[in-house]
mmCIF file of C-alpha atoms and ligand atoms in Angstrom:
data_model
loop_
_atom_site.group_PDB
_atom_site.id
_atom_site.type_symbol
_atom_site.label_atom_id
_atom_site.label_comp_id
_atom_site.label_asym_id
_atom_site.label_seq_id
_atom_site.Cartn_x
_atom_site.Cartn_y
_atom_site.Cartn_z
ATOM 1 C CA UNK A 1 -5.899 -25.636 39.084
ATOM 2 C CA UNK A 2 -5.586 -27.129 35.778
ATOM 3 C CA UNK A 3 -6.505 -25.330 32.659
ATOM 4 C CA UNK A 4 -8.106 -26.865 29.829
ATOM 5 C CA UNK A 5 -5.780 -27.178 26.617
ATOM 6 C CA UNK A 6 -5.956 -24.188 24.293
ATOM 7 C CA UNK A 7 -6.802 -24.927 20.752
ATOM 8 C CA UNK A 8 -4.206 -23.568 18.280
ATOM 9 C CA UNK A 9 -6.175 -21.374 15.769
ATOM 10 C CA UNK A 10 -6.790 -23.188 12.473
ATOM 11 C CA UNK A 11 -4.322 -21.651 9.723
ATOM 12 C CA UNK A 12 -7.533 -21.130 7.234
ATOM 13 C CA UNK A 13 -9.079 -18.976 10.103
ATOM 14 C CA UNK A 14 -6.264 -16.974 10.329
ATOM 15 C CA UNK A 15 -6.253 -16.196 6.701
ATOM 16 C CA UNK A 16 -9.957 -14.956 7.039
ATOM 17 C CA UNK A 17 -9.089 -12.933 10.243
ATOM 18 C CA UNK A 18 -10.483 -9.443 9.373
ATOM 19 C CA UNK A 19 -7.177 -7.127 9.650
ATOM 20 C CA UNK A 20 -5.497 -3.857 8.783
ATOM 21 C CA UNK A 21 -2.310 -3.941 7.135
ATOM 22 C CA UNK A 22 -0.480 -0.539 8.346
ATOM 23 C CA UNK A 23 3.346 -1.209 7.364
ATOM 24 C CA UNK A 24 3.643 -2.064 3.471
ATOM 25 C CA UNK A 25 5.967 -0.685 0.900
ATOM 26 C CA UNK A 26 3.991 -0.978 -2.382
ATOM 27 C CA UNK A 27 7.697 -1.081 -4.213
ATOM 28 C CA UNK A 28 8.162 -4.136 -2.015
ATOM 29 C CA UNK A 29 5.170 -6.006 -3.449
ATOM 30 C CA UNK A 30 6.853 -6.381 -6.910
ATOM 31 C CA UNK A 31 6.953 -10.145 -7.316
ATOM 32 C CA UNK A 32 9.904 -11.283 -9.620
ATOM 33 C CA UNK A 33 7.355 -12.595 -12.275
ATOM 34 C CA UNK A 34 5.961 -8.784 -12.317
ATOM 35 C CA UNK A 35 9.367 -7.494 -12.461
ATOM 36 C CA UNK A 36 10.260 -9.607 -15.553
ATOM 37 C CA UNK A 37 6.757 -8.827 -17.283
ATOM 38 C CA UNK A 38 7.439 -5.075 -16.767
ATOM 39 C CA UNK A 39 10.954 -5.189 -17.937
ATOM 40 C CA UNK A 40 9.855 -6.965 -21.247
ATOM 41 C CA UNK A 41 6.869 -4.391 -21.408
ATOM 42 C CA UNK A 42 9.200 -1.637 -21.111
ATOM 43 C CA UNK A 43 12.185 -2.942 -23.101
ATOM 44 C CA UNK A 44 14.330 -2.884 -20.078
ATOM 45 C CA UNK A 45 17.516 -5.062 -19.713
ATOM 46 C CA UNK A 46 17.800 -6.068 -16.074
ATOM 47 C CA UNK A 47 21.010 -7.201 -14.492
ATOM 48 C CA UNK A 48 19.340 -10.534 -13.607
ATOM 49 C CA UNK A 49 16.946 -11.055 -16.606
ATOM 50 C CA UNK A 50 15.873 -14.617 -15.591
ATOM 51 C CA UNK A 51 13.700 -15.740 -12.630
ATOM 52 C CA UNK A 52 16.147 -18.136 -11.577
ATOM 53 C CA UNK A 53 19.103 -15.532 -11.756
ATOM 54 C CA UNK A 54 16.573 -12.940 -10.144
ATOM 55 C CA UNK A 55 15.482 -15.147 -7.252
ATOM 56 C CA UNK A 56 19.155 -16.064 -6.426
ATOM 57 C CA UNK A 57 19.499 -12.355 -5.256
ATOM 58 C CA UNK A 58 16.883 -12.886 -2.528
ATOM 59 C CA UNK A 59 19.386 -13.701 0.288
ATOM 60 C CA UNK A 60 20.140 -10.931 2.626
ATOM 61 C CA UNK A 61 22.461 -10.193 5.238
ATOM 62 C CA UNK A 62 21.171 -6.989 6.612
ATOM 63 C CA UNK A 63 18.645 -3.916 5.801
ATOM 64 C CA UNK A 64 21.037 -2.414 3.181
ATOM 65 C CA UNK A 65 21.740 -5.521 1.339
ATOM 66 C CA UNK A 66 17.876 -5.871 0.819
ATOM 67 C CA UNK A 67 17.471 -2.052 -0.128
ATOM 68 C CA UNK A 68 20.129 -2.494 -2.905
ATOM 69 C CA UNK A 69 17.960 -5.081 -4.698
ATOM 70 C CA UNK A 70 14.813 -3.286 -3.657
ATOM 71 C CA UNK A 71 16.058 0.082 -5.355
ATOM 72 C CA UNK A 72 17.466 -1.809 -8.454
ATOM 73 C CA UNK A 73 14.264 -3.521 -9.211
ATOM 74 C CA UNK A 74 12.433 -0.366 -9.124
ATOM 75 C CA UNK A 75 14.022 0.421 -12.646
ATOM 76 C CA UNK A 76 10.957 -1.477 -14.238
ATOM 77 C CA UNK A 77 8.484 0.925 -13.055
ATOM 78 C CA UNK A 78 8.170 3.419 -15.732
ATOM 79 C CA UNK A 79 4.538 4.244 -16.958
ATOM 80 C CA UNK A 80 1.332 4.844 -14.700
ATOM 81 C CA UNK A 81 0.007 1.603 -15.790
ATOM 82 C CA UNK A 82 3.058 -0.219 -14.188
ATOM 83 C CA UNK A 83 2.582 1.574 -10.877
ATOM 84 C CA UNK A 84 -1.470 0.806 -11.217
ATOM 85 C CA UNK A 85 -0.653 -2.983 -12.043
ATOM 86 C CA UNK A 86 1.910 -3.301 -9.205
ATOM 87 C CA UNK A 87 -0.722 -1.927 -6.588
ATOM 88 C CA UNK A 88 -3.718 -4.034 -7.993
ATOM 89 C CA UNK A 89 -1.634 -7.301 -7.604
ATOM 90 C CA UNK A 90 -0.943 -6.215 -4.092
ATOM 91 C CA UNK A 91 -4.648 -5.686 -3.427
ATOM 92 C CA UNK A 92 -5.341 -9.041 -4.799
ATOM 93 C CA UNK A 93 -3.124 -10.874 -2.683
ATOM 94 C CA UNK A 94 -3.777 -8.831 0.462
ATOM 95 C CA UNK A 95 -7.682 -9.721 0.089
ATOM 96 C CA UNK A 96 -6.493 -13.369 0.117
ATOM 97 C CA UNK A 97 -4.682 -12.721 3.622
ATOM 98 C CA UNK A 98 -7.758 -11.107 5.237
ATOM 99 C CA UNK A 99 -6.866 -7.471 4.687
ATOM 100 C CA UNK A 100 -9.858 -5.147 5.052
ATOM 101 C CA UNK A 101 -7.879 -1.963 5.155
ATOM 102 C CA UNK A 102 -4.279 -1.075 3.955
ATOM 103 C CA UNK A 103 -2.199 1.936 4.753
ATOM 104 C CA UNK A 104 0.330 1.751 1.769
ATOM 105 C CA UNK A 105 3.550 3.444 1.639
ATOM 106 C CA UNK A 106 5.540 4.540 -1.418
ATOM 107 C CA UNK A 107 8.896 6.237 -2.085
ATOM 108 C CA UNK A 108 8.622 9.084 -4.249
ATOM 109 C CA UNK A 109 12.095 10.319 -4.040
ATOM 110 C CA UNK A 110 13.283 6.709 -5.386
ATOM 111 C CA UNK A 111 11.126 7.360 -8.542
ATOM 112 C CA UNK A 112 12.076 10.971 -9.031
ATOM 113 C CA UNK A 113 15.645 10.050 -8.829
ATOM 114 C CA UNK A 114 15.275 7.732 -11.679
ATOM 115 C CA UNK A 115 13.627 10.419 -13.873
ATOM 116 C CA UNK A 116 9.981 9.028 -13.484
ATOM 117 C CA UNK A 117 7.565 11.913 -12.832
ATOM 118 C CA UNK A 118 6.161 12.293 -9.465
ATOM 119 C CA UNK A 119 2.743 12.499 -11.218
ATOM 120 C CA UNK A 120 3.207 8.921 -12.798
ATOM 121 C CA UNK A 121 3.956 7.354 -9.568
ATOM 122 C CA UNK A 122 1.192 8.993 -7.679
ATOM 123 C CA UNK A 123 -1.512 8.819 -10.360
ATOM 124 C CA UNK A 124 -0.644 5.148 -11.041
ATOM 125 C CA UNK A 125 -0.918 3.963 -7.626
ATOM 126 C CA UNK A 126 -3.907 6.306 -7.015
ATOM 127 C CA UNK A 127 -5.831 4.984 -9.887
ATOM 128 C CA UNK A 128 -5.631 1.079 -8.212
ATOM 129 C CA UNK A 129 -6.782 2.551 -4.741
ATOM 130 C CA UNK A 130 -9.494 4.481 -6.147
ATOM 131 C CA UNK A 131 -11.528 1.220 -6.999
ATOM 132 C CA UNK A 132 -9.877 -1.093 -4.119
ATOM 133 C CA UNK A 133 -12.948 -0.789 -2.069
ATOM 134 C CA UNK A 134 -15.304 -1.906 -4.933
ATOM 135 C CA UNK A 135 -12.779 -4.544 -6.570
ATOM 136 C CA UNK A 136 -11.406 -6.131 -3.243
ATOM 137 C CA UNK A 137 -13.468 -4.571 -0.439
ATOM 138 C CA UNK A 138 -10.341 -3.060 1.001
ATOM 139 C CA UNK A 139 -10.254 0.537 2.271
ATOM 140 C CA UNK A 140 -6.874 2.173 1.796
ATOM 141 C CA UNK A 141 -4.862 5.273 2.559
ATOM 142 C CA UNK A 142 -1.559 6.113 0.724
ATOM 143 C CA UNK A 143 1.549 7.422 2.876
ATOM 144 C CA UNK A 144 4.508 9.043 0.946
ATOM 145 C CA UNK A 145 7.742 7.548 2.882
ATOM 146 C CA UNK A 146 10.904 9.799 2.675
ATOM 147 C CA UNK A 147 14.407 8.227 2.507
ATOM 148 C CA UNK A 148 16.345 9.037 5.442
ATOM 149 C CA UNK A 149 19.627 8.229 3.938
ATOM 150 C CA UNK A 150 18.829 11.411 1.436
ATOM 151 C CA UNK A 151 18.907 15.154 2.791
ATOM 152 C CA UNK A 152 16.118 16.931 4.543
ATOM 153 C CA UNK A 153 15.991 19.393 1.532
ATOM 154 C CA UNK A 154 15.414 16.831 -0.860
ATOM 155 C CA UNK A 155 12.596 15.297 1.269
ATOM 156 C CA UNK A 156 10.973 18.725 1.704
ATOM 157 C CA UNK A 157 11.209 19.651 -2.123
ATOM 158 C CA UNK A 158 9.133 16.336 -2.845
ATOM 159 C CA UNK A 159 6.740 17.019 -0.040
ATOM 160 C CA UNK A 160 6.008 20.525 -1.470
ATOM 161 C CA UNK A 161 5.486 19.244 -4.934
ATOM 162 C CA UNK A 162 3.191 16.597 -3.506
ATOM 163 C CA UNK A 163 1.347 19.075 -1.597
ATOM 164 C CA UNK A 164 1.218 21.547 -4.610
ATOM 165 C CA UNK A 165 -0.295 18.686 -7.050
ATOM 166 C CA UNK A 166 -2.844 17.708 -4.314
ATOM 167 C CA UNK A 167 -1.749 14.201 -3.998
ATOM 168 C CA UNK A 168 -4.093 11.973 -2.389
ATOM 169 C CA UNK A 169 -1.784 11.395 0.681
ATOM 170 C CA UNK A 170 -3.081 10.748 4.138
ATOM 171 C CA UNK A 171 0.392 11.042 5.795
ATOM 172 C CA UNK A 172 4.246 10.744 5.678
ATOM 173 C CA UNK A 173 6.474 8.145 6.867
ATOM 174 C CA UNK A 174 10.433 7.730 6.999
ATOM 175 C CA UNK A 175 12.035 4.641 5.684
ATOM 176 C CA UNK A 176 15.362 3.386 4.129
ATOM 177 C CA UNK A 177 18.839 2.959 5.823
ATOM 178 C CA UNK A 178 18.352 3.608 9.514
ATOM 179 C CA UNK A 179 21.541 3.405 11.164
ATOM 180 C CA UNK A 180 23.308 6.909 11.130
ATOM 181 C CA UNK A 181 20.047 8.742 9.885
ATOM 182 C CA UNK A 182 18.386 9.604 13.074
ATOM 183 C CA UNK A 183 14.857 11.187 13.405
ATOM 184 C CA UNK A 184 16.704 14.633 14.281
ATOM 185 C CA UNK A 185 17.593 14.834 10.788
ATOM 186 C CA UNK A 186 13.913 15.541 9.811
ATOM 187 C CA UNK A 187 12.417 17.753 12.267
ATOM 188 C CA UNK A 188 11.497 20.449 9.928
ATOM 189 C CA UNK A 189 10.107 17.797 7.060
ATOM 190 C CA UNK A 190 7.593 16.502 9.959
ATOM 191 C CA UNK A 191 6.631 19.964 11.149
ATOM 192 C CA UNK A 192 5.699 20.961 7.585
ATOM 193 C CA UNK A 193 3.709 17.700 6.878
ATOM 194 C CA UNK A 194 1.715 18.121 10.546
ATOM 195 C CA UNK A 195 1.234 21.808 9.536
ATOM 196 C CA UNK A 196 -0.447 20.411 6.039
ATOM 197 C CA UNK A 197 -2.423 18.217 8.345
ATOM 198 C CA UNK A 198 -0.902 14.955 7.387
ATOM 199 C CA UNK A 199 -0.667 11.889 9.635
ATOM 200 C CA UNK A 200 2.910 10.927 10.802
ATOM 201 C CA UNK A 201 4.666 7.594 11.155
ATOM 202 C CA UNK A 202 8.336 6.538 11.003
ATOM 203 C CA UNK A 203 10.278 3.393 10.971
ATOM 204 C CA UNK A 204 12.517 3.228 14.105
ATOM 205 C CA UNK A 205 14.294 0.537 16.276
ATOM 206 C CA UNK A 206 14.389 -1.847 13.426
ATOM 207 C CA UNK A 207 18.315 -1.905 13.001
ATOM 208 C CA UNK A 208 18.571 1.385 14.746
ATOM 209 C CA UNK A 209 18.603 1.688 18.772
ATOM 210 C CA UNK A 210 15.614 2.305 21.036
ATOM 211 C CA UNK A 211 16.603 6.113 21.319
ATOM 212 C CA UNK A 212 15.589 6.567 17.569
ATOM 213 C CA UNK A 213 12.035 5.528 18.845
ATOM 214 C CA UNK A 214 11.933 7.863 21.542
ATOM 215 C CA UNK A 215 13.385 10.751 19.252
ATOM 216 C CA UNK A 216 10.754 9.882 16.612
ATOM 217 C CA UNK A 217 8.001 10.271 19.243
ATOM 218 C CA UNK A 218 9.542 13.475 20.724
ATOM 219 C CA UNK A 219 11.457 15.311 17.942
ATOM 220 C CA UNK A 220 8.883 14.357 14.933
ATOM 221 C CA UNK A 221 5.711 13.659 16.838
ATOM 222 C CA UNK A 222 4.839 10.497 15.003
ATOM 223 C CA UNK A 223 1.687 8.711 15.806
ATOM 224 C CA UNK A 224 2.992 5.361 15.083
ATOM 225 C CA UNK A 225 6.316 3.479 15.153
ATOM 226 C CA UNK A 226 6.988 1.233 12.162
ATOM 227 C CA UNK A 227 9.059 -1.763 13.553
ATOM 228 C CA UNK A 228 10.050 -0.765 17.020
ATOM 229 C CA UNK A 229 11.345 -4.295 17.932
ATOM 230 C CA UNK A 230 14.485 -2.725 19.322
ATOM 231 C CA UNK A 231 12.244 -1.079 22.053
ATOM 232 C CA UNK A 232 12.524 -4.370 24.182
ATOM 233 C CA UNK A 233 16.241 -3.280 24.988
ATOM 234 C CA UNK A 234 15.004 -0.381 27.033
ATOM 235 C CA UNK A 235 12.757 -1.132 30.055
ATOM 236 C CA UNK A 236 12.106 2.679 30.560
ATOM 237 C CA UNK A 237 10.881 2.956 26.778
ATOM 238 C CA UNK A 238 8.722 -0.035 26.958
ATOM 239 C CA UNK A 239 7.078 1.400 30.173
ATOM 240 C CA UNK A 240 6.255 4.493 28.197
ATOM 241 C CA UNK A 241 5.149 2.703 24.884
ATOM 242 C CA UNK A 242 2.843 0.630 27.110
ATOM 243 C CA UNK A 243 1.370 3.676 29.039
ATOM 244 C CA UNK A 244 1.066 5.766 25.823
ATOM 245 C CA UNK A 245 -0.377 2.744 23.747
ATOM 246 C CA UNK A 246 1.975 3.872 20.670
ATOM 247 C CA UNK A 247 1.146 1.517 17.944
ATOM 248 C CA UNK A 248 4.155 -0.590 16.615
ATOM 249 C CA UNK A 249 3.913 -2.110 13.317
ATOM 250 C CA UNK A 250 5.919 -5.329 13.590
ATOM 251 C CA UNK A 251 6.864 -7.303 10.650
ATOM 252 C CA UNK A 252 8.117 -10.594 11.726
ATOM 253 C CA UNK A 253 8.976 -12.251 8.553
ATOM 254 C CA UNK A 254 11.119 -9.140 7.318
ATOM 255 C CA UNK A 255 12.879 -9.363 10.749
ATOM 256 C CA UNK A 256 14.151 -12.775 10.157
ATOM 257 C CA UNK A 257 14.914 -12.286 6.484
ATOM 258 C CA UNK A 258 16.882 -9.195 7.110
ATOM 259 C CA UNK A 259 18.668 -10.845 10.255
ATOM 260 C CA UNK A 260 17.473 -8.302 12.821
ATOM 261 C CA UNK A 261 16.487 -11.314 14.773
ATOM 262 C CA UNK A 262 18.175 -14.678 14.344
ATOM 263 C CA UNK A 263 14.921 -16.955 13.891
ATOM 264 C CA UNK A 264 11.172 -16.400 14.161
ATOM 265 C CA UNK A 265 11.547 -18.416 17.861
ATOM 266 C CA UNK A 266 13.711 -15.658 18.850
ATOM 267 C CA UNK A 267 11.482 -12.932 17.560
ATOM 268 C CA UNK A 268 10.471 -10.336 20.707
ATOM 269 C CA UNK A 269 6.913 -10.338 19.377
ATOM 270 C CA UNK A 270 5.465 -12.762 22.205
ATOM 271 C CA UNK A 271 7.302 -10.762 24.879
ATOM 272 C CA UNK A 272 6.143 -7.360 23.296
ATOM 273 C CA UNK A 273 2.440 -8.726 23.571
ATOM 274 C CA UNK A 274 2.900 -9.852 27.202
ATOM 275 C CA UNK A 275 4.355 -6.497 28.027
ATOM 276 C CA UNK A 276 1.154 -4.860 26.803
ATOM 277 C CA UNK A 277 2.641 -3.102 23.885
ATOM 278 C CA UNK A 278 0.196 -2.037 21.028
ATOM 279 C CA UNK A 279 1.544 -4.160 18.423
ATOM 280 C CA UNK A 280 0.253 -5.402 15.074
ATOM 281 C CA UNK A 281 1.476 -7.902 12.427
ATOM 282 C CA UNK A 282 2.495 -6.546 8.862
ATOM 283 C CA UNK A 283 4.278 -7.962 5.914
ATOM 284 C CA UNK A 284 6.694 -4.837 4.954
ATOM 285 C CA UNK A 285 7.975 -6.032 1.727
ATOM 286 C CA UNK A 286 6.175 -9.230 0.999
ATOM 287 C CA UNK A 287 7.677 -9.979 -2.267
ATOM 288 C CA UNK A 288 11.014 -10.050 -0.945
ATOM 289 C CA UNK A 289 10.465 -11.599 2.674
ATOM 290 C CA UNK A 290 8.401 -14.811 2.233
ATOM 291 C CA UNK A 291 4.859 -13.824 2.263
ATOM 292 C CA UNK A 292 1.877 -11.451 2.815
ATOM 293 C CA UNK A 293 0.467 -10.696 6.130
ATOM 294 C CA UNK A 294 -1.471 -14.008 6.262
ATOM 295 C CA UNK A 295 1.787 -15.599 5.713
ATOM 296 C CA UNK A 296 3.272 -13.723 8.613
ATOM 297 C CA UNK A 297 0.254 -14.807 10.783
ATOM 298 C CA UNK A 298 0.386 -18.312 9.790
ATOM 299 C CA UNK A 299 4.157 -18.555 10.616
ATOM 300 C CA UNK A 300 3.630 -17.099 14.001
ATOM 301 C CA UNK A 301 0.738 -19.419 14.796
ATOM 302 C CA UNK A 302 2.965 -22.312 13.932
ATOM 303 C CA UNK A 303 5.811 -21.205 15.928
ATOM 304 C CA UNK A 304 4.227 -19.784 19.149
ATOM 305 C CA UNK A 305 1.136 -22.219 18.980
ATOM 306 C CA UNK A 306 -1.134 -19.276 19.556
ATOM 307 C CA UNK A 307 -4.955 -19.538 20.115
ATOM 308 C CA UNK A 308 -7.544 -17.276 18.484
ATOM 309 C CA UNK A 309 -7.692 -14.805 21.331
ATOM 310 C CA UNK A 310 -3.973 -13.838 20.406
ATOM 311 C CA UNK A 311 -4.473 -13.412 16.919
ATOM 312 C CA UNK A 312 -7.780 -11.519 17.708
ATOM 313 C CA UNK A 313 -5.856 -9.142 19.807
ATOM 314 C CA UNK A 314 -3.198 -8.397 17.020
ATOM 315 C CA UNK A 315 -6.092 -7.740 14.464
ATOM 316 C CA UNK A 316 -7.904 -5.518 16.892
ATOM 317 C CA UNK A 317 -4.831 -3.577 17.469
ATOM 318 C CA UNK A 318 -4.123 -3.164 13.697
ATOM 319 C CA UNK A 319 -7.829 -1.914 13.069
ATOM 320 C CA UNK A 320 -7.662 0.586 16.188
ATOM 321 C CA UNK A 321 -4.235 1.838 15.151
ATOM 322 C CA UNK A 322 -5.242 2.589 11.707
ATOM 323 C CA UNK A 323 -5.898 5.924 10.197
ATOM 324 C CA UNK A 324 -9.501 4.694 8.927
ATOM 325 C CA UNK A 325 -12.620 6.578 10.001
ATOM 326 C CA UNK A 326 -14.275 5.615 13.316
ATOM 327 C CA UNK A 327 -16.977 4.380 11.144
ATOM 328 C CA UNK A 328 -14.809 1.984 9.088
ATOM 329 C CA UNK A 329 -13.011 0.871 12.463
ATOM 330 C CA UNK A 330 -16.313 -0.025 14.155
ATOM 331 C CA UNK A 331 -17.392 -1.958 11.038
ATOM 332 C CA UNK A 332 -14.121 -3.867 11.107
ATOM 333 C CA UNK A 333 -14.139 -4.540 14.612
ATOM 334 C CA UNK A 334 -17.771 -5.860 14.244
ATOM 335 C CA UNK A 335 -16.522 -8.262 11.663
ATOM 336 C CA UNK A 336 -13.679 -9.113 13.834
ATOM 337 C CA UNK A 337 -16.330 -10.018 16.808
ATOM 338 C CA UNK A 338 -18.264 -12.216 14.015
ATOM 339 C CA UNK A 339 -14.868 -14.058 13.414
ATOM 340 C CA UNK A 340 -14.377 -14.624 16.898
ATOM 341 C CA UNK A 341 -17.753 -15.840 17.624
ATOM 342 C CA UNK A 342 -17.317 -18.437 14.716
ATOM 343 C CA UNK A 343 -14.205 -19.806 16.325
ATOM 344 C CA UNK A 344 -16.174 -21.260 19.506
HETATM 345 N N1 ADE B 1 12.223 0.362 2.691
HETATM 346 C C1 ADE B 1 11.389 -0.673 2.346
HETATM 347 N N2 ADE B 1 11.403 -1.667 3.134
HETATM 348 C C2 ADE B 1 12.302 -1.206 4.114
HETATM 349 C C3 ADE B 1 12.471 -1.596 5.537
HETATM 350 N N3 ADE B 1 12.116 -2.848 6.062
HETATM 351 N N4 ADE B 1 13.238 -0.687 6.335
HETATM 352 C C4 ADE B 1 13.514 0.419 5.987
HETATM 353 N N5 ADE B 1 13.056 0.838 4.691
HETATM 354 C C5 ADE B 1 12.517 0.001 3.882
HETATM 355 ZN ZN1 ZN B 2 9.055 -0.858 6.213
#
C-alpha cells in the first residue's frame, strides 16, 4: 500500500504549539548581554568583560566544562532585582516559544555559597513568577535543585531553610556533575522532601549510566527523570520506563552542545518516541546551548522531518507530565487540540 507523503510541520506553527517546559535551569537563561548588564549594574569585574570574550567561552567538551562557566557567570546575580530580571527575561522568551506552563529549577546552594541570602534568590525569582500568568500567559512552578557534587548535609540544611521560610517551591530536583555522584547519596534528602509534600525529580542518565535512572526511581522515588537519554542502552530499563510511562525531560540541543551525543542526527529521541517512552522536549540552559524550547523543536523538525502528529505528541506529553493542576492541564490540552485542528 502506498502512503500519501507526510507534510513536515511548518516552523512557525511549531513556535505556536502550546507546550509545557519542565526542564529549565533559570540560571542557564542568563544571556551574555544580561550578564554584562548585571555586572555593570553591580560593579563586578568579570574575567571575560566583553561580549566577544564571553562568547568565546561557549564551546563545551562535556558537562563539567559547561558547569564551570555556568557557576562563574552567576557572580553577577546579587540583588532580588537581578533574579527578577533574569526570570522575567526567560518568561518573555518562553512565550515566544509557545510555552504555556513552565516548571523552573534554581540552584539555591550555588547562591548561598557565594554569600547571597537564600531569601534574595527565592524572593527575586518568585516576584517574576507571581505575575507570569498576567504578564505572559504562562503558569509556573518553582523547583529547588540540589547540587549532587556537594554533600547531602549541605542539601538538607538548605532544604530545611527553604521549608522554614515557606519558600514557594513545588518540588526538589538533583543536578550538577552526575558521574560519581549517584542517587544513593541523597536518600535522606528526598525522603525529607517527600515528607514535606514536595514533588520529586532528578537528573539521571545525562552523562551517568542507566543504573542511575533506576536508582533515582527506586531509591529516591522521583516522579520524573531529567534527561534520561542513556536509558536506551538498557533494554530492560526501557521496557520498565515504557510500562510505567515515566516522564523523561529530554534536552536535545543541550546534549549536542555538551557532547553527550555526537550530532543531532545521532540523538536517540526518535528511537525513544518509537519505543513508546514518555518523552518531552526542553531547553535545559537555553542561553548556553543555542536556543529556547522553540529552537529545540525547530532543529528537531528540520533534522528528522517530523509531521505535526509527532510534535503534538511531544507537546501533549509535556503537558500531561507537568505538575500543573488537572484543570490547567485540560485547558492546555484543549489549546493543543485547537492547534492540531488548525494544521489540517
Ligand atoms: N545544571 C545546569 N544545567 C545542568 C545540566 N545539563 N546537567 C546537570 N546539571 C545542570
Ligand atoms: Zn538540566
